[in-house]
PDB file of C-alpha atoms and ligand atoms in Angstrom:
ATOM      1  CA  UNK A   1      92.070  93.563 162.875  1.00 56.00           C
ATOM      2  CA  UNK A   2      94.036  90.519 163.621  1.00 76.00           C
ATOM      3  CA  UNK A   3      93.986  87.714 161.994  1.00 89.00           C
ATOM      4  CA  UNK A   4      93.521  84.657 163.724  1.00 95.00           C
ATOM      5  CA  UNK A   5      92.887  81.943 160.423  1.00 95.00           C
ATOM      6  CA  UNK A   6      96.358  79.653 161.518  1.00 95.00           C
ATOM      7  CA  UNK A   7      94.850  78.665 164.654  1.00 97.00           C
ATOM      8  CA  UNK A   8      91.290  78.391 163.984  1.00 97.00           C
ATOM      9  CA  UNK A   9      92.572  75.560 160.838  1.00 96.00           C
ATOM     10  CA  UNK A  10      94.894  74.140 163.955  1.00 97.00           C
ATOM     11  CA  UNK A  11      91.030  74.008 165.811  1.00 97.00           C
ATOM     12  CA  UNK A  12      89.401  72.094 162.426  1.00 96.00           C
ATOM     13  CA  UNK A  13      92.158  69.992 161.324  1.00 96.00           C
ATOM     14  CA  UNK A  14      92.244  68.651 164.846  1.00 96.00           C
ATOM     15  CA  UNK A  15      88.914  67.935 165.121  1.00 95.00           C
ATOM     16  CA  UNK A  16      88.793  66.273 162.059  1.00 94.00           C
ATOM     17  CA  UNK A  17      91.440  63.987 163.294  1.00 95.00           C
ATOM     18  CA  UNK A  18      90.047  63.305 166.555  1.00 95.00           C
ATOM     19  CA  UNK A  19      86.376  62.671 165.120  1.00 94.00           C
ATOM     20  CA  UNK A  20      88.355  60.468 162.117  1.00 93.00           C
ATOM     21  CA  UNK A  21      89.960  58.053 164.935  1.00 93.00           C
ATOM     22  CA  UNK A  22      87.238  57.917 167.043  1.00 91.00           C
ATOM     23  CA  UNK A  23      87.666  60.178 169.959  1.00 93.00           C
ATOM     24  CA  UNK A  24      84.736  62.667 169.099  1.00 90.00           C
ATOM     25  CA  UNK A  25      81.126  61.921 167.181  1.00 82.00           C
ATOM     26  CA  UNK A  26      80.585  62.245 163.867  1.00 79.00           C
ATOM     27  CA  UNK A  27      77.113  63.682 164.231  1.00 78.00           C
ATOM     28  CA  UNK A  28      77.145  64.454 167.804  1.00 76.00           C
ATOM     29  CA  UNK A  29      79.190  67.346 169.497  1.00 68.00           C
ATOM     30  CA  UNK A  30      80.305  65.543 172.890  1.00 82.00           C
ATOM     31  CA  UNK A  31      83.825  67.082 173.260  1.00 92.00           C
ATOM     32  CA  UNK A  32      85.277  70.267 172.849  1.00 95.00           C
ATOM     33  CA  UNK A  33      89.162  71.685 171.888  1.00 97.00           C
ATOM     34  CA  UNK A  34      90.696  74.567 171.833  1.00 98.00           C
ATOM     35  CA  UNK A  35      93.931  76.736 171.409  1.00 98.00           C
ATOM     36  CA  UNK A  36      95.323  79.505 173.281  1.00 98.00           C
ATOM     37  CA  UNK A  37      95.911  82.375 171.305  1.00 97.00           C
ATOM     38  CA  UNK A  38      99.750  83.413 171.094  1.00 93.00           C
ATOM     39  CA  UNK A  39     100.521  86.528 172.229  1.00 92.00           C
ATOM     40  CA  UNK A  40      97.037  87.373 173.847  1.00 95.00           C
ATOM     41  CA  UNK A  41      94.589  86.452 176.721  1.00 96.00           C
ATOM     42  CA  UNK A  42      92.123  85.087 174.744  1.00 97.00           C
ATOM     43  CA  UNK A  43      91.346  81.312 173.522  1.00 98.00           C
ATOM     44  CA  UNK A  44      90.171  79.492 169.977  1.00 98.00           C
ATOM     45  CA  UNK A  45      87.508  76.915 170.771  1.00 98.00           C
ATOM     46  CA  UNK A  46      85.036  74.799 168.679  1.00 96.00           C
ATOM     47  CA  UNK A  47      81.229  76.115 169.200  1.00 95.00           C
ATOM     48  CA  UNK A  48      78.366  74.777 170.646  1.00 93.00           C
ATOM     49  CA  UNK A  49      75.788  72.097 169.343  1.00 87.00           C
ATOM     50  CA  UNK A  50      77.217  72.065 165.894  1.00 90.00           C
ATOM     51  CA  UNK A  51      78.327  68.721 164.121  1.00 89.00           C
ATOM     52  CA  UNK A  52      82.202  67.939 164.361  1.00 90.00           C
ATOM     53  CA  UNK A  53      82.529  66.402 160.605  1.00 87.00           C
ATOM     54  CA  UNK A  54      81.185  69.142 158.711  1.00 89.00           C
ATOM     55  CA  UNK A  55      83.257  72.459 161.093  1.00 92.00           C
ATOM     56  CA  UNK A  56      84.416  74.868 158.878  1.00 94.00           C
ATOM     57  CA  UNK A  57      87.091  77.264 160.141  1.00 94.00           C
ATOM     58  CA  UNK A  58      84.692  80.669 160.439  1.00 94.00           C
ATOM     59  CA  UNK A  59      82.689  78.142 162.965  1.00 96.00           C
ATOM     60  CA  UNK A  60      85.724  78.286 165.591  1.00 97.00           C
ATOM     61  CA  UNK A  61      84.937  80.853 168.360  1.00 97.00           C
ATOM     62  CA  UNK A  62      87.739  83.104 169.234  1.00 98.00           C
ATOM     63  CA  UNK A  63      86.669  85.048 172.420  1.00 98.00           C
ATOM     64  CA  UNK A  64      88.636  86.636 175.715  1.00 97.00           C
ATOM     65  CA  UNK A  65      89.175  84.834 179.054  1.00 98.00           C
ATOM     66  CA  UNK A  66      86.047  86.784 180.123  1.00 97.00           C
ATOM     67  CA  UNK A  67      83.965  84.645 177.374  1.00 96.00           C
ATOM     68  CA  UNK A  68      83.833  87.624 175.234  1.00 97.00           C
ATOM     69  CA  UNK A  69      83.307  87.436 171.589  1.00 96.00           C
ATOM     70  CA  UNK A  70      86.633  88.420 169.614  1.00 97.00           C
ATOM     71  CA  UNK A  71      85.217  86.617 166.647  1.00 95.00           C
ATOM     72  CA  UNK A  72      82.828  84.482 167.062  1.00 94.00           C
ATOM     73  CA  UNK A  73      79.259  83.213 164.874  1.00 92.00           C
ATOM     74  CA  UNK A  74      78.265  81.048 167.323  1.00 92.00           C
ATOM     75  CA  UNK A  75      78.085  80.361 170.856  1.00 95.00           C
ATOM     76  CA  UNK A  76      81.260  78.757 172.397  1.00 96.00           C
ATOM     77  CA  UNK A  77      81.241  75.722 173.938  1.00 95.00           C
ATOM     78  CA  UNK A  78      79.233  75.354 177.541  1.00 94.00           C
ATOM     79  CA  UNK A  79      82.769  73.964 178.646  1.00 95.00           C
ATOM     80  CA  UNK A  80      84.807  77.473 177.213  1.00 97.00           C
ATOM     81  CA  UNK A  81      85.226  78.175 181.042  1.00 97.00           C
ATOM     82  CA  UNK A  82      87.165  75.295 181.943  1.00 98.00           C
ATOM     83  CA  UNK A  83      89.206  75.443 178.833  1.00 98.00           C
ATOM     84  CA  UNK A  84      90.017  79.209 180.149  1.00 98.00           C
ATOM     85  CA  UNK A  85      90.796  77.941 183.688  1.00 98.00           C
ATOM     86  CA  UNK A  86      93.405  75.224 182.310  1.00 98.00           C
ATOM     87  CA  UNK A  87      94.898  78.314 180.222  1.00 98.00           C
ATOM     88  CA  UNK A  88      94.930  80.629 183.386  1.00 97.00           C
ATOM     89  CA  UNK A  89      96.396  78.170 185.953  1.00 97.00           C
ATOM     90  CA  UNK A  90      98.391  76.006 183.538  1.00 97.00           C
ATOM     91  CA  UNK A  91     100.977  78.034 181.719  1.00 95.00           C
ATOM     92  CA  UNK A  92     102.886  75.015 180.380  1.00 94.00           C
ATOM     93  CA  UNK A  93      99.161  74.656 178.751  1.00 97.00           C
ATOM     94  CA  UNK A  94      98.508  76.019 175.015  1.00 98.00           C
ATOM     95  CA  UNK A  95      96.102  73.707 174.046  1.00 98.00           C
ATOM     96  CA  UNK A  96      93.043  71.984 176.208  1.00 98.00           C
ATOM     97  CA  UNK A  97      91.159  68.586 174.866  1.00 98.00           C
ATOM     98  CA  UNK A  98      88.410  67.461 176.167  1.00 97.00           C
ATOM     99  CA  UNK A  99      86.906  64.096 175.130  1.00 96.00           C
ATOM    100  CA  UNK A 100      84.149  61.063 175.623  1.00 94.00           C
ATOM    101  CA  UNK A 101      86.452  58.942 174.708  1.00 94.00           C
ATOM    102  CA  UNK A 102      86.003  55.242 175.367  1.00 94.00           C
ATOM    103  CA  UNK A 103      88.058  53.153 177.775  1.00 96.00           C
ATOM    104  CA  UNK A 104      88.713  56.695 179.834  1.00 97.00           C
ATOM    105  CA  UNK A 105      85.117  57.378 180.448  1.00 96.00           C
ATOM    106  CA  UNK A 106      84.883  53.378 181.325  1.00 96.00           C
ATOM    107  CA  UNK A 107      87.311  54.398 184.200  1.00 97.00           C
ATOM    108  CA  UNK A 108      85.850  57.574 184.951  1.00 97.00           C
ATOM    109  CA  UNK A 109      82.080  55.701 185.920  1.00 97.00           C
ATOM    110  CA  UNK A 110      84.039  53.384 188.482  1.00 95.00           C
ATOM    111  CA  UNK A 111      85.755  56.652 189.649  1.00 93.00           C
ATOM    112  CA  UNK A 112      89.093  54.951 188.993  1.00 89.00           C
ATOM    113  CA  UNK A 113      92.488  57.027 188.388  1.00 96.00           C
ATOM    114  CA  UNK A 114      95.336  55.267 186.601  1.00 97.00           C
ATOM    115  CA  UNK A 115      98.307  55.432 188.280  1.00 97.00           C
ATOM    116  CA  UNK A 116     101.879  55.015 187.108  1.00 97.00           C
ATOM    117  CA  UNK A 117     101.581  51.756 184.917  1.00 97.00           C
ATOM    118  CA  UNK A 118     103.781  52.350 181.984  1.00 96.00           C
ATOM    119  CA  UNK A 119     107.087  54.582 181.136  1.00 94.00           C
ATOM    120  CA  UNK A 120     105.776  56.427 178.111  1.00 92.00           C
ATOM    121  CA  UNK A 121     102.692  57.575 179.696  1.00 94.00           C
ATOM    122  CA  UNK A 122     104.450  58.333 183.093  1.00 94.00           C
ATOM    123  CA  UNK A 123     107.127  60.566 181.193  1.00 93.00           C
ATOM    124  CA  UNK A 124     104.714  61.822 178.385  1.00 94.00           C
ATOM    125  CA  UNK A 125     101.119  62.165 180.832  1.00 96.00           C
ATOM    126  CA  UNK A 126     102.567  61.929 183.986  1.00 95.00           C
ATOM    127  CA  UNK A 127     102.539  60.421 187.354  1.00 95.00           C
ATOM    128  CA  UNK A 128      98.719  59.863 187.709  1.00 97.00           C
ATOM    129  CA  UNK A 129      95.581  60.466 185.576  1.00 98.00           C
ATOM    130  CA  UNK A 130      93.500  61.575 188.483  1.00 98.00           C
ATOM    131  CA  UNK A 131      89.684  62.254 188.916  1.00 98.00           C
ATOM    132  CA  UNK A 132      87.938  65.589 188.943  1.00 98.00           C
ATOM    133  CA  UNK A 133      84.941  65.359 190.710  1.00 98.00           C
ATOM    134  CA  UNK A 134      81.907  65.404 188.811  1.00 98.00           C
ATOM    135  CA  UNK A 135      79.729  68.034 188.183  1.00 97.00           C
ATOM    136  CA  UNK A 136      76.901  69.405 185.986  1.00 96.00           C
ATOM    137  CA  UNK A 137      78.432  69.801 182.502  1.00 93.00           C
ATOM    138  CA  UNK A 138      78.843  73.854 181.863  1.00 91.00           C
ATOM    139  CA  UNK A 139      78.771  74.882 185.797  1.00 96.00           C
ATOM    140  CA  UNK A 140      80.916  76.920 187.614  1.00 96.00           C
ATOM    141  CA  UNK A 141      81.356  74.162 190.505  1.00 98.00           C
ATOM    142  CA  UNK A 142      83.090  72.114 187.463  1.00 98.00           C
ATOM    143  CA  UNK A 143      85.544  74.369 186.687  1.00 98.00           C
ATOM    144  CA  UNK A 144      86.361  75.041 190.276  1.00 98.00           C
ATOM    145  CA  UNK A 145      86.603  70.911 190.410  1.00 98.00           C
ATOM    146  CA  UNK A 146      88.915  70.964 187.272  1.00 98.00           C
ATOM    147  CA  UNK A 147      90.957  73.937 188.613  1.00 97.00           C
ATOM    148  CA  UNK A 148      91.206  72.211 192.258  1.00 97.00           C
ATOM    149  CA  UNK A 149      93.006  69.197 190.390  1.00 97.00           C
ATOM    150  CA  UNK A 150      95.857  70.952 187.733  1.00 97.00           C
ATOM    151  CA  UNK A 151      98.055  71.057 190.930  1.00 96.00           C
ATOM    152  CA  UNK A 152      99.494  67.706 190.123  1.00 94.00           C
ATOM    153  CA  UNK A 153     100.728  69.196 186.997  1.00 93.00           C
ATOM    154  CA  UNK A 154      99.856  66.059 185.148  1.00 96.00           C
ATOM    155  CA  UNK A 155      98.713  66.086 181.211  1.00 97.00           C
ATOM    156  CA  UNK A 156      95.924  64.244 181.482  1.00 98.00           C
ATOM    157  CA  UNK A 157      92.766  63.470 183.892  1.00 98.00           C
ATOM    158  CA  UNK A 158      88.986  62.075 184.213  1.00 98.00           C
ATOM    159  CA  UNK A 159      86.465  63.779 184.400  1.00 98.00           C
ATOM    160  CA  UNK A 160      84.024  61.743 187.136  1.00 98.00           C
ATOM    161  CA  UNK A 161      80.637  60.131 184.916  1.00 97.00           C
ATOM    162  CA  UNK A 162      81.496  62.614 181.981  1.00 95.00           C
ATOM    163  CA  UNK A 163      84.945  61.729 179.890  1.00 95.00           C
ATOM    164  CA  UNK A 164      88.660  62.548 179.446  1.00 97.00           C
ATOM    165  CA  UNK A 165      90.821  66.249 179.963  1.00 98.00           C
ATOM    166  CA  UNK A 166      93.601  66.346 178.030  1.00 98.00           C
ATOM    167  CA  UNK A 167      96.417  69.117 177.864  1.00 98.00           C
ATOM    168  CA  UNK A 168      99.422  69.646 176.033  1.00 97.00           C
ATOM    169  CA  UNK A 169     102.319  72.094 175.287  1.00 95.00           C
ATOM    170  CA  UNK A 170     100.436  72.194 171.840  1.00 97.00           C
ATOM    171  CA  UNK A 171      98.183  71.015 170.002  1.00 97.00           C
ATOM    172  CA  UNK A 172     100.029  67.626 168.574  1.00 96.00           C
ATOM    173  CA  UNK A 173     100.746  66.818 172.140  1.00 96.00           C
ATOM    174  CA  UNK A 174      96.988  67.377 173.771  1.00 97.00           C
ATOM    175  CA  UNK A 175      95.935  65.073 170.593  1.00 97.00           C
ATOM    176  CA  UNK A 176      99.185  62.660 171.293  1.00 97.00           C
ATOM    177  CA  UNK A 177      97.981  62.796 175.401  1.00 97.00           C
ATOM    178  CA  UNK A 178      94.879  61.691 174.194  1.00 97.00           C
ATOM    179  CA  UNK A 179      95.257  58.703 172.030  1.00 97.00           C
ATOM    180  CA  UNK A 180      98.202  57.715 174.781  1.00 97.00           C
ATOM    181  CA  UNK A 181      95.763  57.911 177.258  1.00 98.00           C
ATOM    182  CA  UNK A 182      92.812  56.046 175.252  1.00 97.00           C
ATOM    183  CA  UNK A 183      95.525  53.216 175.029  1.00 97.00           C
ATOM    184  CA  UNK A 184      96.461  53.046 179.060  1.00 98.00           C
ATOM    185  CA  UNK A 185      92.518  53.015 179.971  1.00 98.00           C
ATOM    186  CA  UNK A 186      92.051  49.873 177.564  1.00 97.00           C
ATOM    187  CA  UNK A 187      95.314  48.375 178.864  1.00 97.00           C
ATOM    188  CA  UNK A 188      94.506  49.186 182.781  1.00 98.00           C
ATOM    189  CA  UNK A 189      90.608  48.399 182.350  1.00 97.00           C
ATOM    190  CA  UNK A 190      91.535  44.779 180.837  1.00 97.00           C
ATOM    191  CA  UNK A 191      94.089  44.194 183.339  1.00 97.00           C
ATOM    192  CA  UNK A 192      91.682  45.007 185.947  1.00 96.00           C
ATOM    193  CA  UNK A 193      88.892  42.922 184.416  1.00 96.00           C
ATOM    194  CA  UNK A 194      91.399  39.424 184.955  1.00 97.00           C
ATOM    195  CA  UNK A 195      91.512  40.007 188.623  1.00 97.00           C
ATOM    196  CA  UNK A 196      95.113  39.625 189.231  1.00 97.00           C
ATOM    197  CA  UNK A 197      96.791  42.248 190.680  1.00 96.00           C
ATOM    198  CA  UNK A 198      98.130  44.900 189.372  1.00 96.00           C
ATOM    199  CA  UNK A 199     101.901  46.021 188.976  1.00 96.00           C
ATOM    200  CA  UNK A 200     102.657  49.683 189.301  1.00 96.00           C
ATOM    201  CA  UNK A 201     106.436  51.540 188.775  1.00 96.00           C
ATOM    202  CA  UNK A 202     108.503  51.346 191.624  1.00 95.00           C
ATOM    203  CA  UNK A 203     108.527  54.904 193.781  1.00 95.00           C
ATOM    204  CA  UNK A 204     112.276  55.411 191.863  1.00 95.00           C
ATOM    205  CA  UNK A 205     110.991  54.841 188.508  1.00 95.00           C
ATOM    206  CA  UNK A 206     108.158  57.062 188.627  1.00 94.00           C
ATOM    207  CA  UNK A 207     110.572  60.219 190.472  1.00 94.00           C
ATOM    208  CA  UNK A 208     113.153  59.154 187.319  1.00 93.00           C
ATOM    209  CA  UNK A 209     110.628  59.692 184.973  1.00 92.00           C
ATOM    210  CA  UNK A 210     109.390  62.675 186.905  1.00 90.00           C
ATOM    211  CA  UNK A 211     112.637  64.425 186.565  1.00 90.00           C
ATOM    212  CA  UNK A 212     112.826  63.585 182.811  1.00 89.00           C
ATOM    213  CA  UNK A 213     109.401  64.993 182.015  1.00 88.00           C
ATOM    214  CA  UNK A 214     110.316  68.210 183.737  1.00 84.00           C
ATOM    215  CA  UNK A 215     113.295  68.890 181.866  1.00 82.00           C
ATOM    216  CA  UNK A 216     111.016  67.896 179.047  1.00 77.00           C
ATOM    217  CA  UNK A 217     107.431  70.072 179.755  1.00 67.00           C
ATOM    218  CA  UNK A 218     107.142  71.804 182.571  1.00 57.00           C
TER     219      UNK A 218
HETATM  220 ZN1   ZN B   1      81.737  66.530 177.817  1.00 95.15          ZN
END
């Protein structure tokens, strides 16, 4: 049987960071991460309904990218099948985070995207963190909403009235995608809230930056 302990401590030592700096509740369970598996079509992801700060590592589902139990105690996520859709459709994907993070779900309630404000995030995120539509949490008609927006092949997005998706190569980046894009939201939603407009990068900038995050990701 194999062995899957390395990724399912990747799962809790992630989560403990992301619940220690704020970007998932202590004693709620709004969120969910996960990891693909190397090697195999099947995902780790943090169950369902259980307390972030006290995971341990056999609580990490590990199940197929039909949802079926490899190893698993507890129920996956309700979001497992959007995790599994950024895996399937996103192969410069190995690790999916998704969030209620602060400043991002500010922007997602005024159904706002960010565009290209800032050279780290446009080389590091990409060229827009765009909206997914909303829909009921755990449906099918979400997932098709995510799936309909990974076309852009961006790093980041918001998910409409709900929170943050964020993706990375691995898991340091998702987590890195995420605190980067906690940071733009609170710069963007400030800058909105003086009134003044707002300065984007030039068209050149952004295709610069474009072509250095390919060579770089994708
Ligand atoms: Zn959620």
């Amino acid at each position: 049987m194999k062995n899957y302990d390395t990724v399912k401590r990747e799962i809790i030592n992630s989560t403990r960071w992301l619940v220690e700096h704020g970007f998932l509740g202590q004693l709620s369970s709004g969120g969910n991460i996960s990891a693909r598996v190397p090697g195999e079509k099947a995902v780790a992801i943090t169950p369902s309904g259980k307390p972030y700060l006290t995971l341990k590592e056999n609580d990490v589902c590990i199940i197929d990218f039909d949802r079926n139990p490899i190893e698993a105690r507890s129920a996956p996520s309700i979001e497992a099948a959007i995790h599994i859709g950024v895996y399937q459709n996103r192969s410069d994907v190995n690790a999916v985070i998704h969030t209620h993070q602060t400043f991002a779900s500010i922007l997602s309630i005024i159904n706002k995207p960010i565009p290209a404000l800032l050279e780290e995030i446009t080389v590091e995120i990409g060229h827009v963190v765009d909206i997914i539509p909303y829909a009921f949490s755990g449906s099918p008609e979400l997932v098709s909403n995510v799936i309909g927006q990974l076309g852009n092949a961006c790093h980041c997005y918001l998910i409409q009235n709900h929170g943050a998706l964020c993706l990375g190569a691995d898991m340091q980046r998702a987590m890195k995608n995420a605190e980067l894009l906690e940071n733009v939201a609170k710069i963007y939603y400030h800058a909105l809230a003086t009134g003044e407009e707002i300065t984007k990068l030039t068209q050149s900038a952004i295709d610069y930056f474009a072509d250095m995050r390919k060579l770089r990701f994708i």
